[in-house]
C-alpha cells in the first residue's frame, strides 16, 4: 500500500506558504508506516517544534492501473474521507531551504491520519470538508477550489507510478494550515458529518 500526497493544490494555500501555483500536480509519497492505524494514539513527534495540521480530502483506490486517462480515472476510486497530512513545518522549511527531499518533514510514522470512509457516489459534489481545532473551525475546503481535479491527479500519478487497490491519495490542503500542540483536539468533517477526532498526545 502506498500513500500519495498532492502538494499546493489550492491557490490560497500555495500563497499562504509563499509557494508558486504549480502547472502540474506536486506529488510526494508517504510509506505504509505513516498511516495512523485505527484508534492508535497520535504523539507529537519529538524531532519537531512546529507541528502543522493539513486537512485534506483522501481517496481510496479500488482498481489497479497505470497510464489512466482523465476520462477513465473516476473508476479507480470509490471511497472518500478527510484526513490530516501532518507536517513538521520547521523541518520542512530547513529541507526546502537546502533543496533537499521532504520525507523527514512529511513521511514519518503516523504522519497520515484518515477518517471514516464514505462511498463517493453518496457524497454531494462539489465536496465540502472542514477541520476544527479545539472546537473552532480552522480550515474549510471544497473540491471546487482544487487546482487539479481528482481525475487529473489520478491520471498524472499513474504516468509515473502504478496505482494499486488500497492505495490512498491525499489531494492537498486548503488555506488555514497551522500549528497544533500537545492536548489539542482535531476534528474532521466531511460535509456535516464528523469523520475523525484526534487528540495530540
Ligand atoms: Zn498536504
Short mmCIF file of C-alpha atoms and ligand atoms in Angstrom, two decimals:
data_model
loop_
_atom_site.label_atom_id
_atom_site.label_comp_id
_atom_site.label_asym_id
_atom_site.label_seq_id
_atom_site.Cartn_x
_atom_site.Cartn_y
_atom_site.Cartn_z
CA UNK A 1 0.00 0.00 0.00
CA UNK A 2 1.24 3.47 -0.92
CA UNK A 3 0.11 6.89 0.21
CA UNK A 4 0.28 9.56 -2.48
CA UNK A 5 0.03 13.18 -1.45
CA UNK A 6 -0.54 16.24 -3.60
CA UNK A 7 1.09 19.50 -2.57
CA UNK A 8 -0.08 23.04 -3.42
CA UNK A 9 -3.43 22.03 -4.89
CA UNK A 10 -5.32 25.10 -3.62
CA UNK A 11 -4.20 28.55 -4.78
CA UNK A 12 -4.89 30.22 -1.41
CA UNK A 13 -2.77 27.66 0.44
CA UNK A 14 0.15 27.92 -2.01
CA UNK A 15 0.03 31.67 -1.40
CA UNK A 16 -0.02 31.40 2.41
CA UNK A 17 3.22 29.38 2.36
CA UNK A 18 4.82 31.65 -0.23
CA UNK A 19 4.83 28.94 -2.95
CA UNK A 20 4.04 29.44 -6.64
CA UNK A 21 0.87 27.82 -8.03
CA UNK A 22 2.17 24.71 -9.84
CA UNK A 23 1.47 23.96 -13.50
CA UNK A 24 1.33 20.22 -12.85
CA UNK A 25 0.49 18.30 -9.63
CA UNK A 26 3.22 18.25 -6.96
CA UNK A 27 3.46 14.61 -5.80
CA UNK A 28 5.13 13.08 -2.79
CA UNK A 29 4.73 9.70 -1.10
CA UNK A 30 4.40 8.53 2.47
CA UNK A 31 5.19 4.90 3.33
CA UNK A 32 2.66 2.49 4.81
CA UNK A 33 4.14 3.12 8.28
CA UNK A 34 2.94 6.74 8.05
CA UNK A 35 -0.70 5.67 8.42
CA UNK A 36 -2.09 6.08 11.93
CA UNK A 37 -3.95 2.82 12.49
CA UNK A 38 -7.49 2.65 13.89
CA UNK A 39 -7.75 4.31 17.27
CA UNK A 40 -3.99 4.32 17.96
CA UNK A 41 -2.86 7.44 19.83
CA UNK A 42 -1.19 10.27 17.91
CA UNK A 43 2.02 11.50 19.54
CA UNK A 44 3.68 14.86 18.90
CA UNK A 45 6.91 13.98 17.02
CA UNK A 46 9.93 14.53 19.24
CA UNK A 47 12.13 15.93 16.43
CA UNK A 48 9.85 18.89 15.69
CA UNK A 49 8.88 22.10 17.43
CA UNK A 50 6.38 23.18 14.82
CA UNK A 51 3.79 20.52 14.06
CA UNK A 52 1.21 21.63 11.47
CA UNK A 53 -2.14 20.09 10.54
CA UNK A 54 -3.20 19.96 6.87
CA UNK A 55 -6.77 18.73 6.41
CA UNK A 56 -7.33 17.10 3.02
CA UNK A 57 -9.85 15.05 1.07
CA UNK A 58 -8.50 11.49 0.76
CA UNK A 59 -9.40 9.00 -1.98
CA UNK A 60 -9.30 5.22 -1.67
CA UNK A 61 -8.03 3.42 -4.79
CA UNK A 62 -10.24 0.45 -5.75
CA UNK A 63 -8.69 -0.75 -9.03
CA UNK A 64 -5.16 -1.45 -10.22
CA UNK A 65 -3.94 0.75 -13.05
CA UNK A 66 -1.21 2.56 -14.92
CA UNK A 67 -1.44 5.25 -17.64
CA UNK A 68 -5.02 6.04 -16.67
CA UNK A 69 -6.74 8.71 -18.77
CA UNK A 70 -8.55 11.56 -17.06
CA UNK A 71 -11.74 10.31 -18.72
CA UNK A 72 -11.44 6.87 -17.06
CA UNK A 73 -9.96 8.00 -13.74
CA UNK A 74 -13.22 8.01 -11.75
CA UNK A 75 -13.38 4.19 -11.99
CA UNK A 76 -10.20 3.94 -9.92
CA UNK A 77 -11.51 5.42 -6.64
CA UNK A 78 -14.64 4.50 -4.77
CA UNK A 79 -14.45 5.94 -1.26
CA UNK A 80 -13.59 9.32 0.18
CA UNK A 81 -12.85 10.72 3.60
CA UNK A 82 -11.00 13.58 5.27
CA UNK A 83 -7.51 13.07 6.64
CA UNK A 84 -4.59 15.02 8.02
CA UNK A 85 -1.23 15.26 6.31
CA UNK A 86 0.73 16.09 9.48
CA UNK A 87 3.80 18.15 8.68
CA UNK A 88 6.84 19.08 10.75
CA UNK A 89 6.93 22.58 9.28
CA UNK A 90 10.23 23.56 10.92
CA UNK A 91 11.93 20.50 9.41
CA UNK A 92 10.28 21.10 6.03
CA UNK A 93 11.48 24.71 5.94
CA UNK A 94 15.05 23.61 6.71
CA UNK A 95 14.91 20.95 3.98
CA UNK A 96 13.30 23.30 1.44
CA UNK A 97 15.98 25.89 2.08
CA UNK A 98 18.66 23.33 1.24
CA UNK A 99 16.71 21.92 -1.71
CA UNK A 100 16.51 18.51 0.00
CA UNK A 101 13.66 15.95 -0.12
CA UNK A 102 10.73 16.38 2.30
CA UNK A 103 10.40 12.89 3.76
CA UNK A 104 11.70 13.76 7.23
CA UNK A 105 9.09 16.51 7.44
CA UNK A 106 6.17 14.63 5.91
CA UNK A 107 6.58 10.86 5.85
CA UNK A 108 7.35 9.90 9.46
CA UNK A 109 5.43 7.24 11.40
CA UNK A 110 1.77 8.16 11.95
CA UNK A 111 2.01 11.38 9.93
CA UNK A 112 -1.08 10.42 7.91
CA UNK A 113 -4.43 10.02 9.59
CA UNK A 114 -7.72 9.28 7.88
CA UNK A 115 -11.36 9.36 8.90
CA UNK A 116 -14.29 7.07 8.27
CA UNK A 117 -14.79 6.21 4.59
CA UNK A 118 -17.87 7.30 2.63
CA UNK A 119 -18.94 5.92 -0.74
CA UNK A 120 -18.06 8.78 -3.09
CA UNK A 121 -21.30 8.28 -5.01
CA UNK A 122 -23.30 9.17 -1.91
CA UNK A 123 -21.47 12.46 -1.31
CA UNK A 124 -22.79 15.73 -2.81
CA UNK A 125 -20.44 17.42 -5.33
CA UNK A 126 -18.54 19.65 -5.03
CA UNK A 127 -17.40 18.06 -1.78
CA UNK A 128 -17.12 20.27 1.29
CA UNK A 129 -14.91 19.47 4.25
CA UNK A 130 -13.53 21.19 7.31
CA UNK A 131 -11.30 20.86 10.35
CA UNK A 132 -11.91 22.07 13.90
CA UNK A 133 -9.14 22.75 16.37
CA UNK A 134 -10.47 22.54 19.93
CA UNK A 135 -14.00 23.14 18.66
CA UNK A 136 -13.19 26.15 16.44
CA UNK A 137 -13.16 25.81 12.67
CA UNK A 138 -9.65 26.43 11.30
CA UNK A 139 -9.85 25.00 7.77
CA UNK A 140 -12.72 24.81 5.32
CA UNK A 141 -12.37 23.50 1.79
CA UNK A 142 -14.31 22.45 -1.25
CA UNK A 143 -13.22 20.20 -4.09
CA UNK A 144 -14.40 23.01 -6.42
CA UNK A 145 -11.33 25.06 -5.40
CA UNK A 146 -8.79 22.37 -6.26
CA UNK A 147 -6.30 23.38 -8.95
CA UNK A 148 -6.12 19.76 -10.18
CA UNK A 149 -9.31 17.68 -10.01
CA UNK A 150 -9.41 14.14 -8.58
CA UNK A 151 -9.35 12.75 -12.13
CA UNK A 152 -6.37 14.88 -13.21
CA UNK A 153 -4.48 13.81 -10.07
CA UNK A 154 -5.15 10.09 -10.63
CA UNK A 155 -4.16 10.35 -14.28
CA UNK A 156 -0.97 12.26 -13.51
CA UNK A 157 0.13 9.92 -10.68
CA UNK A 158 -0.41 6.92 -12.95
CA UNK A 159 2.01 8.27 -15.57
CA UNK A 160 4.79 7.67 -13.03
CA UNK A 161 3.51 5.08 -10.55
CA UNK A 162 1.24 2.05 -10.69
CA UNK A 163 -1.89 2.56 -8.66
CA UNK A 164 -2.96 -0.45 -6.63
CA UNK A 165 -6.08 -1.38 -4.73
CA UNK A 166 -5.77 0.02 -1.21
CA UNK A 167 -3.51 2.93 -2.11
CA UNK A 168 -4.54 6.31 -0.69
CA UNK A 169 -4.40 9.72 -2.32
CA UNK A 170 -4.29 12.87 -0.16
CA UNK A 171 -5.48 15.57 -2.54
CA UNK A 172 -3.98 18.71 -0.98
CA UNK A 173 -4.92 21.15 1.72
CA UNK A 174 -6.85 24.42 1.52
CA UNK A 175 -5.71 27.63 3.26
CA UNK A 176 -5.69 27.80 7.04
CA UNK A 177 -2.93 25.34 7.91
CA UNK A 178 -1.49 25.99 11.32
CA UNK A 179 0.20 24.73 14.39
CA UNK A 180 -1.08 22.23 16.90
CA UNK A 181 0.34 21.36 20.30
CA UNK A 182 0.01 18.59 22.87
CA UNK A 183 -3.56 18.16 24.18
CA UNK A 184 -5.13 19.81 21.10
CA UNK A 185 -8.20 18.10 19.70
CA UNK A 186 -8.55 17.95 15.89
CA UNK A 187 -11.95 17.06 14.44
CA UNK A 188 -12.51 16.42 10.75
CA UNK A 189 -15.81 16.81 8.91
CA UNK A 190 -16.92 15.58 5.50
CA UNK A 191 -19.93 17.76 4.68
CA UNK A 192 -21.52 17.98 8.14
CA UNK A 193 -20.53 14.53 9.31
CA UNK A 194 -17.73 14.08 11.81
CA UNK A 195 -15.32 11.50 10.34
CA UNK A 196 -12.44 11.66 12.85
CA UNK A 197 -11.34 13.07 16.16
CA UNK A 198 -7.64 13.05 17.09
CA UNK A 199 -6.01 14.20 20.27
CA UNK A 200 -2.36 15.24 20.09
CA UNK A 201 -0.57 13.37 22.90
ZN1 LIG B 1 -0.63 18.23 2.40
#
